Amino acid sequence: MDEYDKTKEFFSKNSQNYAKSQSHAKDDDLKILMEMLSLRGDMIGLDAATGSGFTAIEMAKSISKVYALDMVDNMLSETAKLAKENDLHNVITVKGYVDSMPFEDKKFDVVTCRRAAHHFADKDKFASEAFRVLRANGRIGIDDMTVPDSIINDLNNLERIRDHSHMHAASVEGWRHILSHAGFGDIKYRVYSRRMTFEEWLYPVKEDSPEGKESLEYFHSARDEFISGIEWDGKSFKKSWAVITGIKY
């Protein structure tokens, strides 16, 4: 059994819904990620686990070529469609896995991964692969959901109810350790947060589904430290994403 079977099933079924997600398309964490990477026109980039392709497309507006990697055919189709809609001809879709990338060593100047790493079975393997395919002085940019270490397990328990393919989100310190262990230096980060309604967070899962009902029950019965940390008020909460960059020296 492929360890990513649940992920493939979830995103194959929901590819069109994610392509319509305004949060994925327009939230400021995408802008922050692009700013922190200091992109140049002569760069070649890789967007790992590209999903609907929002990050790949945004990067392709500023650099010469972007490879969009994903293991789900439907998501790659959405990425190709989005590139066409934006009249971009420098986006190349590639099917493959983030922990065994189908690319030669030192091919890219920048590797990104936005809102996907919580689905990775082994983040250390992903970071090592990113390090391998980056050229000297190349940059990695990670953008993923986060909370402090003290409540990260609570967040992961909640997210697994909504999405059974969710594996593990990491805290900022967790990501710093992963990237440092892979060999990256000059690690910097920013945390982007905004309030999100329960319905918006649950999307594309329906509120009246078993997952929706169980998720709401989790909010009502969760530890006080978690509820306080995410500022849950009964209808909405503070959702946070860590944007982290590092350099391969």
mmCIF file of C-alpha atoms in Angstrom:
data_model
loop_
_atom_site.group_PDB
_atom_site.id
_atom_site.type_symbol
_atom_site.label_atom_id
_atom_site.label_comp_id
_atom_site.label_asym_id
_atom_site.label_seq_id
_atom_site.Cartn_x
_atom_site.Cartn_y
_atom_site.Cartn_z
ATOM 1 C CA MET A 1 0.000 0.000 0.000
ATOM 2 C CA ASP A 2 1.297 3.447 -0.950
ATOM 3 C CA GLU A 3 1.673 5.594 2.179
ATOM 4 C CA TYR A 4 0.146 8.451 0.183
ATOM 5 C CA ASP A 5 -2.998 6.603 -0.916
ATOM 6 C CA LYS A 6 -5.235 8.705 1.358
ATOM 7 C CA THR A 7 -3.648 11.911 0.081
ATOM 8 C CA LYS A 8 -4.143 10.895 -3.543
ATOM 9 C CA GLU A 9 -7.756 9.969 -2.891
ATOM 10 C CA PHE A 10 -8.567 13.207 -1.043
ATOM 11 C CA PHE A 11 -6.990 15.552 -3.580
ATOM 12 C CA SER A 12 -8.164 13.641 -6.645
ATOM 13 C CA LYS A 13 -11.698 14.043 -5.335
ATOM 14 C CA ASN A 14 -11.288 17.693 -4.302
ATOM 15 C CA SER A 15 -8.961 19.088 -6.991
ATOM 16 C CA GLN A 16 -11.562 21.438 -8.485
ATOM 17 C CA ASN A 17 -12.589 22.678 -5.034
ATOM 18 C CA TYR A 18 -9.002 23.570 -4.161
ATOM 19 C CA ALA A 19 -8.624 25.310 -7.513
ATOM 20 C CA LYS A 20 -11.450 27.610 -6.374
ATOM 21 C CA SER A 21 -10.008 28.263 -2.890
ATOM 22 C CA GLN A 22 -9.609 32.000 -2.369
ATOM 23 C CA SER A 23 -7.479 31.378 0.706
ATOM 24 C CA HIS A 24 -4.946 29.363 -1.279
ATOM 25 C CA ALA A 25 -5.050 31.842 -4.149
ATOM 26 C CA LYS A 26 -4.955 35.198 -2.387
ATOM 27 C CA ASP A 27 -3.919 34.994 1.279
ATOM 28 C CA ASP A 28 -0.937 37.188 2.149
ATOM 29 C CA ASP A 29 1.304 34.248 3.057
ATOM 30 C CA LEU A 30 1.855 33.759 -0.688
ATOM 31 C CA LYS A 31 2.996 37.365 -1.040
ATOM 32 C CA ILE A 32 5.258 37.003 2.005
ATOM 33 C CA LEU A 33 6.814 33.832 0.575
ATOM 34 C CA MET A 34 7.591 35.524 -2.740
ATOM 35 C CA GLU A 35 9.122 38.533 -0.967
ATOM 36 C CA MET A 36 11.342 36.401 1.271
ATOM 37 C CA LEU A 37 12.751 34.417 -1.667
ATOM 38 C CA SER A 38 14.241 37.469 -3.455
ATOM 39 C CA LEU A 39 13.380 36.081 -6.889
ATOM 40 C CA ARG A 40 15.329 37.032 -10.038
ATOM 41 C CA GLY A 41 14.385 36.729 -13.673
ATOM 42 C CA ASP A 42 17.130 34.237 -14.548
ATOM 43 C CA MET A 43 16.115 31.672 -11.905
ATOM 44 C CA ILE A 44 14.747 28.177 -12.486
ATOM 45 C CA GLY A 45 12.303 27.106 -9.788
ATOM 46 C CA LEU A 46 10.551 24.033 -8.456
ATOM 47 C CA ASP A 47 7.220 24.127 -6.663
ATOM 48 C CA ALA A 48 6.962 20.838 -4.753
ATOM 49 C CA ALA A 49 3.489 19.397 -4.103
ATOM 50 C CA THR A 50 2.125 22.207 -6.238
ATOM 51 C CA GLY A 51 -1.553 21.311 -5.764
ATOM 52 C CA SER A 52 -3.691 23.709 -7.796
ATOM 53 C CA GLY A 53 -0.543 25.577 -8.822
ATOM 54 C CA PHE A 54 -1.098 28.968 -7.212
ATOM 55 C CA THR A 55 2.487 29.202 -5.945
ATOM 56 C CA ALA A 56 4.000 27.886 -9.166
ATOM 57 C CA ILE A 57 2.033 30.435 -11.191
ATOM 58 C CA GLU A 58 2.991 33.318 -8.903
ATOM 59 C CA MET A 59 6.646 32.342 -9.076
ATOM 60 C CA ALA A 60 6.478 31.924 -12.858
ATOM 61 C CA LYS A 61 5.552 35.613 -13.173
ATOM 62 C CA SER A 62 9.007 36.553 -11.827
ATOM 63 C CA ILE A 63 11.476 33.872 -12.994
ATOM 64 C CA SER A 64 12.399 32.162 -16.237
ATOM 65 C CA LYS A 65 10.971 28.667 -15.665
ATOM 66 C CA VAL A 66 9.029 26.755 -13.007
ATOM 67 C CA TYR A 67 8.610 22.999 -12.639
ATOM 68 C CA ALA A 68 5.365 22.144 -10.824
ATOM 69 C CA LEU A 69 5.657 18.764 -9.095
ATOM 70 C CA ASP A 70 2.725 16.768 -7.728
ATOM 71 C CA MET A 71 1.729 13.109 -7.388
ATOM 72 C CA VAL A 72 -1.955 13.706 -8.242
ATOM 73 C CA ASP A 73 -2.906 13.925 -11.922
ATOM 74 C CA ASN A 74 -6.001 16.033 -11.260
ATOM 75 C CA MET A 75 -3.965 18.659 -9.409
ATOM 76 C CA LEU A 76 -1.432 18.864 -12.229
ATOM 77 C CA SER A 77 -4.324 19.381 -14.645
ATOM 78 C CA GLU A 78 -5.552 22.303 -12.524
ATOM 79 C CA THR A 79 -2.033 23.782 -12.512
ATOM 80 C CA ALA A 80 -1.796 23.537 -16.311
ATOM 81 C CA LYS A 81 -5.226 25.135 -16.624
ATOM 82 C CA LEU A 82 -4.229 28.002 -14.327
ATOM 83 C CA ALA A 83 -1.020 28.603 -16.294
ATOM 84 C CA LYS A 84 -3.037 28.814 -19.501
ATOM 85 C CA GLU A 85 -5.508 31.233 -17.927
ATOM 86 C CA ASN A 86 -2.573 33.459 -16.933
ATOM 87 C CA ASP A 87 -0.990 33.141 -20.400
ATOM 88 C CA LEU A 88 2.171 31.672 -18.876
ATOM 89 C CA HIS A 89 4.242 29.316 -21.012
ATOM 90 C CA ASN A 90 7.113 28.745 -18.568
ATOM 91 C CA VAL A 91 5.355 26.295 -16.231
ATOM 92 C CA ILE A 92 6.180 22.602 -16.675
ATOM 93 C CA THR A 93 4.042 20.067 -14.813
ATOM 94 C CA VAL A 94 5.786 16.910 -13.574
ATOM 95 C CA LYS A 95 4.279 13.912 -11.790
ATOM 96 C CA GLY A 96 6.331 12.661 -8.859
ATOM 97 C CA TYR A 97 6.957 12.481 -5.138
ATOM 98 C CA VAL A 98 8.590 15.090 -2.927
ATOM 99 C CA ASP A 99 10.738 12.549 -1.073
ATOM 100 C CA SER A 100 12.200 11.064 -4.285
ATOM 101 C CA MET A 101 12.193 13.932 -6.773
ATOM 102 C CA PRO A 102 12.647 12.995 -10.461
ATOM 103 C CA PHE A 103 15.330 15.641 -11.046
ATOM 104 C CA GLU A 104 19.122 15.671 -11.288
ATOM 105 C CA ASP A 105 21.340 17.261 -8.666
ATOM 106 C CA LYS A 106 21.758 21.034 -8.608
ATOM 107 C CA LYS A 107 19.040 21.805 -11.169
ATOM 108 C CA PHE A 108 17.162 24.620 -9.404
ATOM 109 C CA ASP A 109 17.806 28.055 -7.948
ATOM 110 C CA VAL A 110 14.716 27.982 -5.740
ATOM 111 C CA VAL A 111 12.414 25.303 -4.301
ATOM 112 C CA THR A 112 9.042 26.184 -2.792
ATOM 113 C CA CYS A 113 6.382 24.210 -0.991
ATOM 114 C CA ARG A 114 3.230 25.992 0.175
ATOM 115 C CA ARG A 115 0.402 24.586 2.303
ATOM 116 C CA ALA A 116 1.317 20.986 1.536
ATOM 117 C CA ALA A 117 4.093 19.769 3.838
ATOM 118 C CA HIS A 118 1.651 18.604 6.507
ATOM 119 C CA HIS A 119 0.833 15.802 4.051
ATOM 120 C CA PHE A 120 4.435 14.566 3.852
ATOM 121 C CA ALA A 121 5.278 11.244 5.444
ATOM 122 C CA ASP A 122 8.912 12.264 5.996
ATOM 123 C CA LYS A 123 9.766 15.966 6.036
ATOM 124 C CA ASP A 124 13.461 15.201 6.525
ATOM 125 C CA LYS A 125 13.539 13.288 3.230
ATOM 126 C CA PHE A 126 11.773 16.157 1.493
ATOM 127 C CA ALA A 127 14.250 18.689 2.903
ATOM 128 C CA SER A 128 17.187 16.506 1.877
ATOM 129 C CA GLU A 129 15.790 16.138 -1.631
ATOM 130 C CA ALA A 130 15.254 19.884 -1.883
ATOM 131 C CA PHE A 131 18.848 20.429 -0.777
ATOM 132 C CA ARG A 132 20.060 17.919 -3.388
ATOM 133 C CA VAL A 133 18.276 19.510 -6.348
ATOM 134 C CA LEU A 134 19.244 23.070 -5.393
ATOM 135 C CA ARG A 135 22.334 24.772 -6.780
ATOM 136 C CA ALA A 136 24.857 26.441 -4.506
ATOM 137 C CA ASN A 137 23.289 29.532 -2.911
ATOM 138 C CA GLY A 138 19.856 28.245 -3.889
ATOM 139 C CA ARG A 139 16.900 29.009 -1.644
ATOM 140 C CA ILE A 140 14.153 26.910 -0.145
ATOM 141 C CA GLY A 141 10.826 28.447 0.877
ATOM 142 C CA ILE A 142 8.355 26.530 3.038
ATOM 143 C CA ASP A 143 4.877 27.825 3.882
ATOM 144 C CA ASP A 144 2.674 25.626 6.038
ATOM 145 C CA MET A 145 0.133 25.706 8.858
ATOM 146 C CA THR A 146 1.627 26.022 12.313
ATOM 147 C CA VAL A 147 1.096 26.697 16.016
ATOM 148 C CA PRO A 148 3.556 26.733 18.939
ATOM 149 C CA ASP A 149 5.160 23.459 20.031
ATOM 150 C CA SER A 150 2.973 23.212 23.113
ATOM 151 C CA ILE A 151 -0.220 22.807 21.060
ATOM 152 C CA ILE A 152 1.049 21.336 17.783
ATOM 153 C CA ASN A 153 -0.304 17.872 18.629
ATOM 154 C CA ASP A 154 -3.760 19.361 19.263
ATOM 155 C CA LEU A 155 -3.705 21.020 15.842
ATOM 156 C CA ASN A 156 -2.654 17.798 14.147
ATOM 157 C CA ASN A 157 -5.395 15.809 15.896
ATOM 158 C CA LEU A 158 -7.968 18.325 14.690
ATOM 159 C CA GLU A 159 -6.681 18.461 11.121
ATOM 160 C CA ARG A 160 -6.710 14.647 10.832
ATOM 161 C CA ILE A 161 -10.421 14.636 11.597
ATOM 162 C CA ARG A 162 -11.182 17.048 8.762
ATOM 163 C CA ASP A 163 -8.724 15.468 6.339
ATOM 164 C CA HIS A 164 -7.648 11.866 6.926
ATOM 165 C CA SER A 165 -4.651 12.379 4.642
ATOM 166 C CA HIS A 166 -3.167 14.978 7.018
ATOM 167 C CA MET A 167 0.013 13.602 8.566
ATOM 168 C CA HIS A 168 1.818 16.187 10.659
ATOM 169 C CA ALA A 169 2.208 19.962 10.705
ATOM 170 C CA ALA A 170 5.352 21.307 12.376
ATOM 171 C CA SER A 171 6.042 24.244 14.644
ATOM 172 C CA VAL A 172 8.500 26.941 13.596
ATOM 173 C CA GLU A 173 11.158 25.332 15.784
ATOM 174 C CA GLY A 174 10.376 21.992 14.209
ATOM 175 C CA TRP A 175 10.948 23.427 10.739
ATOM 176 C CA ARG A 176 14.147 25.166 11.815
ATOM 177 C CA HIS A 177 15.496 21.820 12.998
ATOM 178 C CA ILE A 178 14.437 20.012 9.809
ATOM 179 C CA LEU A 179 16.034 22.568 7.487
ATOM 180 C CA SER A 180 19.181 22.911 9.566
ATOM 181 C CA HIS A 181 19.598 19.126 9.695
ATOM 182 C CA ALA A 182 19.284 18.981 5.885
ATOM 183 C CA GLY A 183 22.153 21.464 5.553
ATOM 184 C CA PHE A 184 20.389 24.791 5.045
ATOM 185 C CA GLY A 185 21.706 27.968 6.634
ATOM 186 C CA ASP A 186 20.525 31.544 7.175
ATOM 187 C CA ILE A 187 17.092 30.234 8.185
ATOM 188 C CA LYS A 188 14.523 33.006 8.541
ATOM 189 C CA TYR A 189 10.814 32.974 9.197
ATOM 190 C CA ARG A 190 7.645 35.007 9.457
ATOM 191 C CA VAL A 191 4.266 33.882 10.785
ATOM 192 C CA TYR A 192 1.121 34.984 8.977
ATOM 193 C CA SER A 193 -2.192 34.723 10.849
ATOM 194 C CA ARG A 194 -5.779 35.661 10.172
ATOM 195 C CA ARG A 195 -9.178 34.806 11.598
ATOM 196 C CA MET A 196 -11.028 32.033 9.812
ATOM 197 C CA THR A 197 -14.581 30.823 10.305
ATOM 198 C CA PHE A 198 -15.221 27.176 11.067
ATOM 199 C CA GLU A 199 -16.959 26.786 7.703
ATOM 200 C CA GLU A 200 -14.060 28.356 5.813
ATOM 201 C CA TRP A 201 -11.499 26.162 7.591
ATOM 202 C CA LEU A 202 -13.554 23.020 6.938
ATOM 203 C CA TYR A 203 -13.805 23.621 3.158
ATOM 204 C CA PRO A 204 -14.118 21.554 0.998
ATOM 205 C CA VAL A 205 -15.549 19.222 3.665
ATOM 206 C CA LYS A 206 -19.247 19.839 4.405
ATOM 207 C CA GLU A 207 -20.422 20.916 7.868
ATOM 208 C CA ASP A 208 -23.102 18.198 8.018
ATOM 209 C CA SER A 209 -20.648 15.426 7.059
ATOM 210 C CA PRO A 210 -19.309 13.019 9.723
ATOM 211 C CA GLU A 211 -15.938 14.786 9.502
ATOM 212 C CA GLY A 212 -17.564 18.194 9.864
ATOM 213 C CA LYS A 213 -19.576 17.187 12.912
ATOM 214 C CA GLU A 214 -16.621 15.500 14.589
ATOM 215 C CA SER A 215 -14.401 18.514 13.891
ATOM 216 C CA LEU A 216 -16.868 20.868 15.572
ATOM 217 C CA GLU A 217 -17.077 18.539 18.549
ATOM 218 C CA TYR A 218 -13.281 18.622 18.816
ATOM 219 C CA PHE A 219 -13.339 22.416 19.079
ATOM 220 C CA HIS A 220 -15.902 22.172 21.871
ATOM 221 C CA SER A 221 -13.976 19.562 23.855
ATOM 222 C CA ALA A 222 -10.337 20.538 23.183
ATOM 223 C CA ARG A 223 -7.807 21.496 25.848
ATOM 224 C CA ASP A 224 -8.035 25.026 27.196
ATOM 225 C CA GLU A 225 -4.459 25.774 26.123
ATOM 226 C CA PHE A 226 -5.282 24.910 22.508
ATOM 227 C CA ILE A 227 -8.540 26.877 22.493
ATOM 228 C CA SER A 228 -6.760 29.881 23.994
ATOM 229 C CA GLY A 229 -3.801 29.557 21.643
ATOM 230 C CA ILE A 230 -5.938 29.645 18.496
ATOM 231 C CA GLU A 231 -8.416 32.145 19.997
ATOM 232 C CA TRP A 232 -11.502 30.046 19.232
ATOM 233 C CA ASP A 233 -14.673 32.034 19.977
ATOM 234 C CA GLY A 234 -17.262 29.420 19.069
ATOM 235 C CA LYS A 235 -17.489 30.431 15.407
ATOM 236 C CA SER A 236 -13.987 31.355 14.235
ATOM 237 C CA PHE A 237 -10.339 31.056 15.231
ATOM 238 C CA LYS A 238 -6.875 32.323 14.384
ATOM 239 C CA LYS A 239 -5.225 30.205 11.692
ATOM 240 C CA SER A 240 -1.464 30.618 11.304
ATOM 241 C CA TRP A 241 1.082 29.710 8.657
ATOM 242 C CA ALA A 242 4.860 29.703 9.061
ATOM 243 C CA VAL A 243 6.820 31.046 6.079
ATOM 244 C CA ILE A 244 10.398 29.817 6.390
ATOM 245 C CA THR A 245 13.364 30.240 4.051
ATOM 246 C CA GLY A 246 16.881 28.842 4.026
ATOM 247 C CA ILE A 247 19.947 28.921 1.779
ATOM 248 C CA LYS A 248 22.138 26.091 0.493
ATOM 249 C CA TYR A 249 25.708 27.279 0.976
#
